[in-house]
Coordinates of C-alpha atoms in Angstrom, one line a residue:
Chain A
X23 CA -0.2 0.0 0.0
X24 CA 1.2 3.5 -0.5
X25 CA 1.7 6.1 2.0
X26 CA 3.5 8.7 0.4
X27 CA 6.3 10.1 2.9
X28 CA 5.6 14.2 2.3
X29 CA 2.1 13.7 4.0
X30 CA 1.2 13.6 7.3
X31 CA -1.6 10.8 8.8
X32 CA -4.4 10.5 11.4
X33 CA -5.3 7.5 13.3
X34 CA -8.8 7.8 12.0
X35 CA -7.0 7.5 8.4
X36 CA -7.2 10.9 6.8
X37 CA -4.1 12.0 4.9
X38 CA -2.8 16.0 5.4
X39 CA -0.8 17.7 2.7
X40 CA 0.7 20.8 4.4
X41 CA 1.4 24.0 2.5
X42 CA 1.9 27.2 4.7
X43 CA -1.3 27.6 6.9
X44 CA -3.0 25.7 4.5
X45 CA -3.7 21.6 4.2
X46 CA -5.2 19.4 1.7
X47 CA -7.2 16.6 3.4
X48 CA -8.2 13.1 2.0
X49 CA -8.6 9.4 3.1
X50 CA -5.6 7.1 2.6
X51 CA -4.9 4.2 0.6
X52 CA -5.2 2.0 3.4
X53 CA -8.8 3.5 4.6
X54 CA -10.0 3.4 0.6
X55 CA -8.7 -0.2 0.5
X56 CA -10.5 -1.3 3.6
X57 CA -14.0 0.7 2.7
X58 CA -14.0 -1.3 -0.8
X59 CA -15.7 0.9 -3.7
X60 CA -16.8 4.1 -2.3
X61 CA -20.4 5.0 -3.8
X62 CA -21.5 8.2 -1.8
X63 CA -19.7 10.9 -0.1
X64 CA -21.0 13.8 1.6
X65 CA -18.8 16.9 2.6
X66 CA -19.3 20.2 4.4
X67 CA -19.7 23.8 2.6
X68 CA -16.6 26.0 2.2
X69 CA -16.7 28.6 5.2
X70 CA -17.5 26.0 7.8
X71 CA -14.9 25.7 10.7
X72 CA -14.1 22.7 12.6
X73 CA -12.1 21.6 15.7
X74 CA -9.3 19.0 15.2
X75 CA -11.0 15.5 15.1
X76 CA -14.5 16.9 14.5
X77 CA -16.9 14.9 12.5
X78 CA -17.0 17.0 8.5
X79 CA -18.4 14.3 6.4
X80 CA -19.5 10.8 5.6
X81 CA -18.2 8.5 3.3
X82 CA -20.3 5.3 2.1
X83 CA -18.9 2.1 0.3
X84 CA -20.7 -0.8 -0.9
X85 CA -19.4 -2.2 2.6
X86 CA -20.0 0.5 5.0
X87 CA -20.6 3.9 6.1
X88 CA -17.8 5.7 7.6
X89 CA -17.3 9.1 9.6
X90 CA -14.7 11.6 8.2
X91 CA -12.6 13.5 11.0
X92 CA -10.6 16.6 10.5
X93 CA -7.0 16.0 11.6
X94 CA -6.5 19.6 12.2
X95 CA -8.7 22.5 13.5
X96 CA -9.2 25.5 10.8
X97 CA -11.8 27.1 8.0
X98 CA -12.8 25.2 5.0
X99 CA -11.4 27.2 2.0
X100 CA -12.3 24.7 -1.0
X101 CA -14.2 21.4 -1.4
X102 CA -13.5 18.7 -4.2
X103 CA -17.0 19.2 -5.7
X104 CA -15.9 17.0 -8.8
X105 CA -15.5 14.0 -6.0
X106 CA -18.8 14.1 -4.7
X107 CA -19.8 13.5 -8.2
X108 CA -17.3 10.9 -9.2
X109 CA -16.6 9.6 -5.4
X110 CA -14.9 6.3 -7.3
X111 CA -11.7 8.6 -7.4
X112 CA -11.4 8.2 -3.9
X113 CA -10.4 4.5 -4.6
X114 CA -8.5 5.0 -8.1
X115 CA -6.3 8.6 -6.9
X116 CA -6.7 8.8 -2.8
X117 CA -4.0 11.2 -2.9
X118 CA -4.6 13.3 -6.0
X119 CA -8.0 13.5 -7.5
X120 CA -9.4 12.2 -4.3
X121 CA -8.7 15.2 -2.2
X122 CA -11.7 16.2 -0.2
X123 CA -10.7 19.5 1.4
X124 CA -8.6 22.3 1.6
X125 CA -8.7 24.1 5.2
X126 CA -7.0 27.2 6.5
X127 CA -5.0 26.1 9.7
X128 CA -6.1 27.8 12.9
X129 CA -3.8 25.8 15.2
X130 CA -0.5 25.2 13.7
X131 CA 0.6 23.2 16.9
X132 CA -1.7 20.6 16.1
X133 CA 0.6 19.6 13.2
X134 CA 2.5 17.8 16.0
X135 CA -0.1 15.4 16.7
X136 CA -0.1 13.9 13.0
X137 CA 1.8 10.7 12.3
X138 CA 4.4 10.5 9.2
X139 CA 4.1 7.7 7.0
X140 CA 6.4 5.4 8.5
X141 CA 4.4 5.9 11.9
X142 CA 1.2 5.2 10.3
X143 CA 2.0 2.0 8.3
X144 CA 3.3 0.8 11.8
X145 CA -0.4 2.0 13.2
X146 CA -2.5 0.2 10.1
X147 CA 0.1 -3.0 10.6
X148 CA -1.5 -3.4 14.1
X149 CA -4.8 -2.7 13.2
Chain B
X11 CA -27.8 -24.6 -31.9
X12 CA -29.5 -25.7 -29.0
X13 CA -27.3 -26.4 -26.0
X14 CA -27.9 -29.0 -23.2
X15 CA -28.6 -27.7 -19.8
X16 CA -27.1 -29.1 -16.8
X17 CA -29.4 -27.8 -14.2
X18 CA -32.5 -26.1 -15.5
X19 CA -32.2 -23.8 -12.3
X20 CA -29.1 -22.2 -13.5
X21 CA -30.5 -21.5 -17.0
X22 CA -31.0 -17.8 -17.7
X23 CA -34.3 -16.3 -17.4
X24 CA -35.5 -13.6 -19.7
X25 CA -37.7 -10.9 -18.5
X26 CA -40.9 -11.1 -19.5
X27 CA -40.6 -8.1 -21.5
X28 CA -38.1 -9.9 -23.4
X29 CA -40.4 -12.9 -23.9
X30 CA -43.1 -10.6 -25.4
X31 CA -44.6 -11.3 -28.4
X32 CA -46.9 -8.4 -30.1
X33 CA -50.6 -9.4 -29.9
X34 CA -49.9 -12.9 -27.5
X35 CA -52.3 -13.0 -24.9
X36 CA -53.4 -15.2 -22.1
X37 CA -57.2 -14.5 -22.3
X38 CA -59.9 -14.9 -24.7
X39 CA -63.2 -12.4 -24.8
X40 CA -66.4 -13.3 -26.3
X41 CA -67.8 -11.0 -28.9
X42 CA -68.8 -7.4 -28.1
X43 CA -72.7 -7.7 -27.9
X44 CA -73.1 -4.0 -27.3
X45 CA -72.3 -1.0 -29.2
X46 CA -68.3 0.0 -29.6
X47 CA -67.4 3.3 -28.0
X48 CA -64.7 5.6 -28.5
X49 CA -62.9 5.6 -24.8
X50 CA -62.1 9.0 -25.7
X51 CA -65.7 10.1 -25.8
X52 CA -66.4 7.9 -22.9
X53 CA -63.4 9.7 -20.6
X54 CA -63.9 13.5 -21.7
X55 CA -60.4 15.5 -20.4
X56 CA -58.3 12.2 -19.7
X57 CA -55.3 12.1 -21.4
X58 CA -55.1 8.8 -22.9
X59 CA -52.3 7.0 -24.2
X60 CA -52.0 5.1 -27.7
X61 CA -50.7 2.4 -26.2
X62 CA -49.2 1.1 -23.1
X63 CA -45.9 -0.6 -23.1
X64 CA -46.6 -3.7 -21.0
X65 CA -45.2 -7.3 -22.2
X66 CA -47.5 -9.8 -24.1
X67 CA -47.5 -13.0 -23.0
X68 CA -49.8 -16.6 -22.6
X69 CA -50.7 -17.6 -19.3
X70 CA -48.5 -20.5 -19.3
X71 CA -45.7 -18.2 -20.1
X72 CA -46.2 -16.1 -17.3
X73 CA -46.3 -19.1 -14.7
X74 CA -43.5 -20.5 -16.0
X75 CA -41.5 -17.3 -15.8
X76 CA -42.6 -16.8 -12.1
X77 CA -42.6 -20.5 -10.9
X78 CA -38.9 -20.4 -12.5
X79 CA -37.8 -17.3 -10.6
X80 CA -39.5 -18.5 -7.2
X81 CA -36.9 -21.6 -7.7
X82 CA -34.3 -18.9 -7.3
X83 CA -35.1 -17.3 -4.2
X84 CA -33.5 -18.8 -0.7
X85 CA -35.7 -18.9 1.9
X86 CA -36.0 -20.7 5.6
X87 CA -38.2 -23.2 3.7
X88 CA -35.2 -24.0 1.1
X89 CA -32.2 -24.0 3.2
X90 CA -30.1 -22.6 6.4
X91 CA -30.1 -19.0 6.7
X92 CA -27.8 -18.3 9.6
X93 CA -28.2 -14.5 9.3
X94 CA -27.0 -13.1 12.5
X95 CA -28.9 -10.4 14.2
X96 CA -32.1 -11.4 12.2
X97 CA -33.1 -14.8 14.2
X98 CA -34.3 -16.6 10.8
X99 CA -35.7 -19.5 12.4
X100 CA -38.6 -21.6 10.6
X101 CA -41.9 -20.2 11.7
X102 CA -44.4 -23.4 12.1
X103 CA -47.4 -23.7 9.8
X104 CA -49.6 -23.6 12.7
X105 CA -49.5 -19.8 13.1
X106 CA -50.8 -19.6 9.0
X107 CA -53.1 -22.0 10.1
X108 CA -54.5 -19.8 12.7
X109 CA -54.8 -16.5 11.0
X110 CA -56.7 -18.3 8.6
X111 CA -59.6 -18.9 10.9
X112 CA -62.7 -16.9 10.1
X113 CA -62.6 -15.2 13.2
X114 CA -59.2 -13.8 13.1
X115 CA -59.4 -13.4 9.1
X116 CA -62.6 -11.9 8.5
X117 CA -63.1 -9.3 11.1
X118 CA -62.6 -5.5 10.3
X119 CA -61.1 -2.7 12.1
X120 CA -64.3 -0.3 11.9
X121 CA -66.5 -3.4 13.6
X122 CA -68.1 -2.3 16.9
X123 CA -66.5 -3.2 19.9
X124 CA -69.2 -5.9 20.9
X125 CA -68.5 -7.7 17.6
X126 CA -64.8 -8.2 18.4
X127 CA -64.5 -8.9 21.6
X128 CA -62.5 -12.2 21.0
X129 CA -60.2 -10.3 18.6
X130 CA -59.7 -7.6 21.4
X131 CA -59.4 -10.4 24.3
X132 CA -56.3 -11.9 22.0
X133 CA -54.6 -8.6 21.6
X134 CA -54.8 -7.9 25.3
X135 CA -53.9 -11.3 26.2
X136 CA -50.6 -11.2 23.8
X137 CA -49.7 -7.5 25.5
X138 CA -49.8 -9.6 28.8
X139 CA -47.8 -13.0 27.3
X140 CA -45.4 -10.4 26.2
X141 CA -45.1 -8.6 29.5
X142 CA -44.6 -11.6 31.1
X143 CA -41.5 -12.5 29.0
X144 CA -40.2 -9.2 28.9
X145 CA -40.8 -8.3 32.9
X146 CA -42.4 -5.1 31.9
X147 CA -46.1 -3.9 32.9
X148 CA -47.7 -2.4 30.0
X149 CA -47.4 -3.1 26.1
X150 CA -48.9 -1.5 22.9
X151 CA -49.1 -3.6 19.7
X152 CA -49.3 -0.7 17.3
X153 CA -46.2 0.0 16.2
X154 CA -45.4 -1.5 12.9
X155 CA -42.1 -3.1 13.3
X156 CA -38.9 -3.0 15.4
X157 CA -37.7 0.2 14.1
X158 CA -41.1 1.7 14.7
X159 CA -41.1 0.3 18.1
X160 CA -37.9 2.1 19.1
X161 CA -39.4 5.7 17.6
X162 CA -42.4 4.8 19.9
X163 CA -40.3 3.8 22.6
X164 CA -38.0 7.2 22.6
X165 CA -40.9 9.2 21.8
X166 CA -42.3 8.1 25.2
X167 CA -38.9 8.8 26.9
X168 CA -39.2 11.9 25.6
X169 CA -42.7 12.6 26.6
X170 CA -41.7 11.4 30.0
X171 CA -38.9 13.9 30.5
X172 CA -40.5 16.7 29.2
X173 CA -43.4 15.7 31.5
X174 CA -40.7 16.0 34.7
X175 CA -40.0 19.2 33.9
X176 CA -36.3 18.1 32.3
X177 CA -36.5 18.8 28.5
X178 CA -32.8 19.5 29.0
X179 CA -32.3 15.9 28.5
X180 CA -31.3 15.5 24.8
X181 CA -28.6 12.6 24.5
X182 CA -29.0 9.1 24.2
X183 CA -26.2 6.8 24.5
X184 CA -25.4 3.8 22.2
X185 CA -22.8 1.8 22.8
X186 CA -20.6 1.3 19.3
X187 CA -21.5 -2.4 18.9
X188 CA -25.3 -1.2 18.7
X189 CA -27.8 -1.8 15.8
X190 CA -27.5 1.2 13.2
X191 CA -31.1 1.6 13.9
X192 CA -30.7 2.7 17.5
X193 CA -28.6 5.8 16.8
X194 CA -30.7 6.4 13.8
X195 CA -34.0 6.6 16.0
X196 CA -32.6 8.6 18.7
X197 CA -31.4 11.2 15.8
X198 CA -35.1 10.8 14.0
X199 CA -36.6 11.6 17.7
X200 CA -34.5 14.8 18.1
X201 CA -31.9 13.2 20.5
X202 CA -28.0 13.6 19.9
X203 CA -26.2 10.3 20.1
X204 CA -23.3 9.6 22.1
X205 CA -21.2 6.5 21.2
X206 CA -19.2 4.6 23.8
X207 CA -16.6 2.0 23.1
X208 CA -16.9 -1.6 23.8
X209 CA -14.2 -3.0 26.4
X210 CA -12.0 -5.8 25.4
X211 CA -14.4 -8.0 26.5
X212 CA -16.9 -6.9 24.1
X213 CA -19.1 -5.8 26.6
X214 CA -20.4 -1.9 27.7
X215 CA -16.9 -0.3 29.1
X216 CA -18.4 1.0 32.4
X217 CA -15.5 3.7 33.0
X218 CA -16.6 5.0 29.6
X219 CA -20.3 5.3 30.7
X220 CA -19.8 7.0 33.6
X221 CA -17.7 9.7 31.9
X222 CA -20.6 10.2 29.5
X223 CA -23.8 10.2 31.7
X224 CA -25.2 13.4 33.4
X225 CA -28.3 15.6 33.5
X226 CA -28.6 15.9 29.6
X227 CA -28.8 11.7 29.3
X228 CA -32.1 10.8 28.4
X229 CA -31.5 7.5 27.7
X230 CA -29.2 4.4 26.9
X231 CA -30.0 2.2 24.2
X232 CA -28.8 -1.4 24.6
X233 CA -29.1 -4.9 23.0
X234 CA -29.1 -7.6 25.8
X235 CA -27.1 -10.0 24.8
X236 CA -25.4 -7.5 22.5
X237 CA -24.6 -7.4 18.8
X238 CA -21.4 -9.9 19.5
X239 CA -23.6 -12.2 21.0
X240 CA -22.3 -11.9 24.4
X241 CA -24.4 -11.3 27.5
X242 CA -23.8 -7.8 29.6
X243 CA -23.6 -9.1 32.7
X244 CA -22.7 -5.8 34.3
X245 CA -26.2 -4.7 33.1
X246 CA -27.4 -4.1 36.9
X247 CA -24.4 -1.7 37.3
X248 CA -25.4 -0.1 33.8
X249 CA -28.6 0.5 34.7
X250 CA -27.7 2.0 38.4
X251 CA -25.4 4.4 36.5
X252 CA -27.9 5.4 34.1
X253 CA -30.5 5.8 36.4
X254 CA -28.8 7.7 39.1
X255 CA -28.1 10.1 36.2
X256 CA -31.8 10.5 35.7
X257 CA -31.9 8.5 32.3
X258 CA -34.0 5.4 31.6
X259 CA -32.7 2.4 29.8
X260 CA -34.3 1.0 26.7
X261 CA -34.0 -2.3 25.6
X262 CA -33.8 -3.3 21.7
X263 CA -35.6 -6.5 21.9
X264 CA -33.9 -7.9 18.8
X265 CA -31.8 -10.9 20.7
X266 CA -34.7 -11.7 22.8
X267 CA -34.6 -15.4 21.3
X268 CA -31.6 -15.9 23.5
X269 CA -33.5 -15.3 27.0
X270 CA -36.8 -16.5 26.8
X271 CA -38.0 -17.7 30.4
X272 CA -34.3 -17.6 31.6
X273 CA -33.9 -13.6 32.3
X274 CA -36.2 -10.6 31.7
X275 CA -35.3 -7.2 30.7
X276 CA -37.5 -5.7 33.2
X277 CA -35.8 -7.9 36.2
X278 CA -32.5 -6.2 34.5
X279 CA -33.3 -2.7 34.8
X280 CA -34.8 -1.7 31.6
X281 CA -38.1 0.8 31.5
X282 CA -39.1 0.6 28.0
X283 CA -38.1 -2.3 25.0
X284 CA -39.5 -3.5 22.0
X285 CA -39.8 -6.8 20.6
X286 CA -39.1 -8.2 17.0
X287 CA -42.0 -10.5 16.5
X288 CA -41.0 -11.3 13.1
X289 CA -37.3 -12.7 15.0
X290 CA -38.9 -13.8 18.2
X291 CA -42.3 -14.9 18.0
X292 CA -42.4 -16.6 14.7
X293 CA -44.2 -14.0 12.2
X294 CA -43.3 -13.1 8.9
X295 CA -39.7 -11.5 7.8
X296 CA -39.3 -8.6 5.8
X297 CA -41.0 -8.1 2.6
X298 CA -42.1 -4.8 3.5
X299 CA -44.4 -5.7 6.2
X300 CA -47.1 -5.6 7.5
X301 CA -45.0 -6.3 10.7
X302 CA -45.4 -5.6 14.6
X303 CA -43.0 -4.2 16.9
X304 CA -44.7 -4.4 20.1
X305 CA -43.4 -1.7 22.9
X306 CA -43.7 -2.6 26.5
X307 CA -42.6 -0.2 29.5
X308 CA -42.8 -0.1 33.3
X309 CA -46.0 1.3 35.0
X310 CA -44.8 4.7 35.4
X311 CA -44.4 5.1 31.4
X312 CA -47.8 3.9 30.8
X313 CA -49.9 7.2 30.3
X314 CA -47.6 7.8 27.5
X315 CA -48.4 4.7 25.6
X316 CA -49.9 5.4 21.9
X317 CA -53.7 5.8 22.0
X318 CA -56.1 3.9 22.0
X319 CA -55.1 0.7 24.4
X320 CA -56.8 -2.1 24.7
X321 CA -58.4 -1.7 28.4
X322 CA -60.3 -4.5 30.2
X323 CA -63.2 -4.1 32.3
X324 CA -64.0 -7.6 33.9
X325 CA -64.7 -9.8 31.1
X326 CA -65.4 -6.9 28.5
X327 CA -63.2 -5.1 26.4
X328 CA -63.0 -1.5 25.2
X329 CA -60.8 1.0 23.2
X330 CA -59.6 3.4 25.7
X331 CA -58.9 6.7 23.5
X332 CA -58.8 8.8 26.8
X333 CA -55.0 9.4 27.0
X334 CA -54.4 12.9 27.4
X335 CA -50.6 12.1 28.1
X336 CA -50.3 9.7 25.2
X337 CA -47.6 10.4 22.6
X338 CA -50.5 10.2 20.0
X339 CA -51.0 7.4 17.6
X340 CA -48.2 5.5 15.7
X341 CA -50.2 3.1 13.4
X342 CA -53.9 3.1 11.7
X343 CA -56.6 1.4 13.9
X344 CA -54.3 -0.8 16.6
X345 CA -51.5 -2.0 14.2
X346 CA -51.3 -5.2 12.1
X347 CA -53.8 -7.6 13.9
X348 CA -52.9 -10.6 11.7
X349 CA -49.3 -10.6 12.8
X350 CA -50.3 -10.2 16.6
X351 CA -52.8 -13.4 16.1
X352 CA -49.6 -15.3 14.7
X353 CA -47.5 -14.2 17.6
X354 CA -50.1 -15.3 20.0
X355 CA -50.3 -18.8 18.0
X356 CA -46.9 -19.5 18.6
X357 CA -46.5 -18.0 22.2
X358 CA -49.5 -20.5 23.1
X359 CA -48.5 -23.4 21.2
X360 CA -45.0 -23.3 22.7
X361 CA -46.0 -22.3 26.4
X362 CA -43.7 -21.1 28.9
X363 CA -41.6 -24.2 29.1
X364 CA -41.4 -24.5 25.3
X365 CA -40.4 -20.6 25.0
X366 CA -37.5 -21.2 27.7
X367 CA -36.8 -24.4 25.3
X368 CA -36.5 -22.3 22.4
X369 CA -33.6 -19.7 24.2
X370 CA -31.8 -22.9 25.4
X371 CA -31.6 -24.7 22.1
X372 CA -30.7 -21.5 20.2
X373 CA -27.9 -20.9 22.3
X374 CA -27.1 -24.6 22.4
X375 CA -27.0 -24.7 18.6
X376 CA -24.7 -21.3 18.5
X377 CA -22.4 -22.3 21.3
X378 CA -22.0 -26.4 19.0
X379 CA -21.3 -24.3 15.9
X380 CA -18.9 -21.8 17.3
X381 CA -16.9 -24.9 18.9
X382 CA -16.7 -26.7 15.4
X383 CA -15.2 -23.4 13.8
X384 CA -12.7 -22.5 16.5
X385 CA -9.4 -23.6 15.2
X386 CA -10.0 -22.3 11.8
X387 CA -11.3 -18.8 12.3
X388 CA -10.4 -16.2 14.8
X389 CA -13.0 -15.4 17.7
X390 CA -12.1 -12.1 18.9
X391 CA -14.1 -12.4 22.2
X392 CA -14.1 -16.2 22.8
X393 CA -16.4 -19.1 21.1
X394 CA -18.8 -19.2 24.4
X395 CA -21.7 -17.0 22.9
X396 CA -25.6 -16.7 23.3
X397 CA -27.7 -17.2 20.5
X398 CA -25.2 -16.1 17.6
X399 CA -21.6 -15.6 17.6
X400 CA -19.1 -13.1 15.5
X401 CA -16.0 -14.6 13.9
X402 CA -13.2 -12.8 12.1
X403 CA -11.9 -14.1 8.6
X404 CA -8.5 -12.2 9.4
X405 CA -6.6 -15.2 8.8
X406 CA -8.3 -16.0 5.6
X407 CA -7.9 -12.5 4.6
X408 CA -3.9 -12.5 5.1
X409 CA -4.2 -15.0 2.5
X410 CA -6.4 -12.5 0.1
X411 CA -9.9 -14.3 1.0
X412 CA -12.1 -11.8 2.5
X413 CA -15.2 -12.0 4.8
X414 CA -17.0 -11.3 1.4
X415 CA -15.3 -14.1 -0.5
X416 CA -16.2 -16.9 2.4
X417 CA -19.6 -15.5 2.2
X418 CA -20.0 -15.9 -1.3
X419 CA -18.6 -19.1 -1.5
X420 CA -21.0 -20.7 1.1
X421 CA -23.7 -19.7 -1.5
X422 CA -22.3 -22.5 -3.6
X423 CA -23.2 -25.2 -0.6
X424 CA -26.7 -24.3 -0.6
X425 CA -26.4 -21.8 2.7
X426 CA -27.5 -18.2 3.0
X427 CA -24.5 -16.3 3.9
X428 CA -24.6 -15.1 7.3
X429 CA -24.4 -11.3 8.2
X430 CA -21.0 -9.9 7.3
X431 CA -19.0 -6.7 8.3
X432 CA -21.5 -5.9 11.2
X433 CA -20.8 -5.1 13.8
X434 CA -18.4 -2.5 12.8
X435 CA -15.9 -3.2 15.4
X436 CA -14.8 -6.5 14.4
X437 CA -12.2 -6.6 11.1
X438 CA -13.6 -9.2 8.4
X439 CA -16.7 -10.2 11.0
X440 CA -19.2 -12.8 10.3
X441 CA -22.1 -13.1 12.5
X442 CA -23.7 -16.3 12.5
X443 CA -27.3 -17.1 14.3
X444 CA -28.1 -20.8 13.5
X445 CA -31.5 -20.6 15.9
X446 CA -33.3 -23.5 17.3
X447 CA -35.0 -24.9 14.6
X448 CA -32.2 -26.2 12.7
X449 CA -30.8 -30.1 13.4
X450 CA -27.6 -31.3 14.2
X451 CA -27.0 -32.3 10.8
X452 CA -27.6 -29.0 9.3
X453 CA -25.2 -27.4 11.6
X454 CA -22.4 -30.0 10.7
X455 CA -22.9 -29.8 6.9
X456 CA -22.5 -26.1 7.6
X457 CA -19.6 -26.0 9.9
X458 CA -17.8 -28.7 7.6
X459 CA -18.5 -26.2 4.4
X460 CA -16.7 -23.1 6.5
X461 CA -13.9 -25.8 7.2
X462 CA -13.6 -26.4 3.9
X463 CA -13.7 -22.7 2.6
X464 CA -11.0 -22.2 5.2
X465 CA -8.6 -24.9 3.7
X466 CA -9.3 -23.5 0.4
X467 CA -8.2 -20.0 1.6
X468 CA -4.7 -21.7 2.5
X469 CA -4.4 -24.0 -0.5
X470 CA -6.8 -22.7 -3.5
X471 CA -7.7 -19.3 -2.3
X472 CA -9.0 -18.4 -6.0
X473 CA -11.9 -20.7 -5.3
X474 CA -13.2 -18.5 -2.9
X475 CA -12.1 -15.3 -4.3
X476 CA -14.2 -16.2 -7.7
X477 CA -17.1 -17.7 -5.9
X478 CA -20.2 -18.5 -6.3
X479 CA -19.7 -21.1 -8.8
X480 CA -23.2 -22.7 -8.8
X481 CA -25.6 -20.0 -8.4
X482 CA -27.7 -18.5 -11.8
X483 CA -25.6 -15.0 -11.2
X484 CA -22.3 -14.4 -9.7
X485 CA -21.0 -11.2 -8.1
X486 CA -23.4 -8.5 -9.1
X487 CA -21.9 -5.0 -9.7
X488 CA -22.8 -3.7 -6.3
X489 CA -20.5 -0.4 -7.1
X490 CA -22.4 0.7 -10.3
X491 CA -25.5 -0.3 -9.3
X492 CA -25.1 2.0 -6.1
X493 CA -23.2 4.7 -8.4
X494 CA -25.4 4.5 -11.2
X495 CA -29.0 2.7 -10.1
X496 CA -31.1 2.2 -12.6
X497 CA -34.8 1.9 -11.0
X498 CA -37.3 1.4 -14.1
X499 CA -36.8 -0.8 -16.9
X500 CA -37.1 1.0 -20.1
X501 CA -38.7 -1.2 -22.7
X502 CA -38.2 1.1 -25.2
X503 CA -34.4 2.1 -24.9

């Protein structure tokens, strides 16, 4: 499974790509693999603010409905509207076409709580 | 060229539309002996179509089509159906005999009370039997099924808190193993839900429960035995914690088949419960109804029951509509009488000893089967269970054979696959509930099939991965069906 080293990860299986005060968020290759084919996705509107570990949406696969959690606190700047139209991109391209949100980070210190790729892979191995 | 068919049950069955031949009919009308009229002149202002695209076929074609389709159904009358959490037991034919008695089949809800005293006596007696089994005081038979029962039960709880001047109680606690309907019901009734984790023994974590109860707690919704097939031994402590915080206990009766005549929710401290008559009391399953999900309550909640209730004055029964604190009606008339009559027939033919025997055999069968599978599959919470058990196919998954593949492969052996991927807290899980109505031979056959699939996962994983091999259709494309559902047949496409 593919967990790029330039990303950071949460224990609830979201990835974070950091760029200044912005963070792009999606779900990991491990998560999409566990879920199976994604058939439905619900994402928040831009402008909403979330605390870290808050519920920001749901993803439904042929197997189950799962909650999505923001790894970091912040305000939603952009939402991947194309993804709700074609949620299969979460399976085919979890880190590129499958991005879900861009947020403006409000609590930069929280970044330290995230896992790097090696720690995330060790975490998933225990699961 | 014609090709021989090994098993006629496997042959493709065209849709009736595909078999349609223009002008072919299954009827013969006598010659018209009145003047012919133009339909447009008879139905002024009604838009008429030139043609209705319905299939045209003869009677025998239609009969064969539906009989052949029916052969492809799996049903408890065809084979083993160990669908965990659903209690797919055999429903004795006597219950169908009873509901066809004229006094039961031919009554009407608009008949005056004096003409339906017998039917009302039956409803009242069923309420008493259910209260006896559940350790509760009063019951309603109105709710249409389990989820409607949950809805009714939580409305009663909400009405109670409001009446106590505690409308701030807006939170319902559910364990992470709970049935999905529980949080859905709470949300539908305007409550917030708080999920609490299970402990390593698969039971409610008391410390976690203590942390979340407060003066906002309206209720906790539990199933006992729980969704892992495990009895919540600390139910008394759970009841104490929730009651001390001012909350009530709601019991989801989905798993009553494990405890009939052995223990009672009312004695455990539950205040409200529903029964799934189709699971426990031998009424028909699913199909969109009609159903019946009675709700029973402790005496202090009786004023809130849906209106009307069956009242008994000596030997006379009447509908009591004067219920000022009632939550209102949750079904037309008094629910689905025919379903209540089946449940009554079942409970009376079993009797008290018989019902206890049901649960003892259901638990024995589940433990017998779990023991057969204990070496080949992982049992994260042990193999001692109540009426059902949850195993994990994680070792098979390591060889590329998922719980889904095991389930699909079971169909090749003529078994309905168990519930899979639920509860969500066990990976690659399969939830197996054999019920009390299966013979030891059937359990052995199922166990042998599971063990063979476990061996295949090690030696020939491609067999389960490509299963089923012997069904009319194999793996349907669920993804495309979910992403691009086509919900109507377009005959003209």
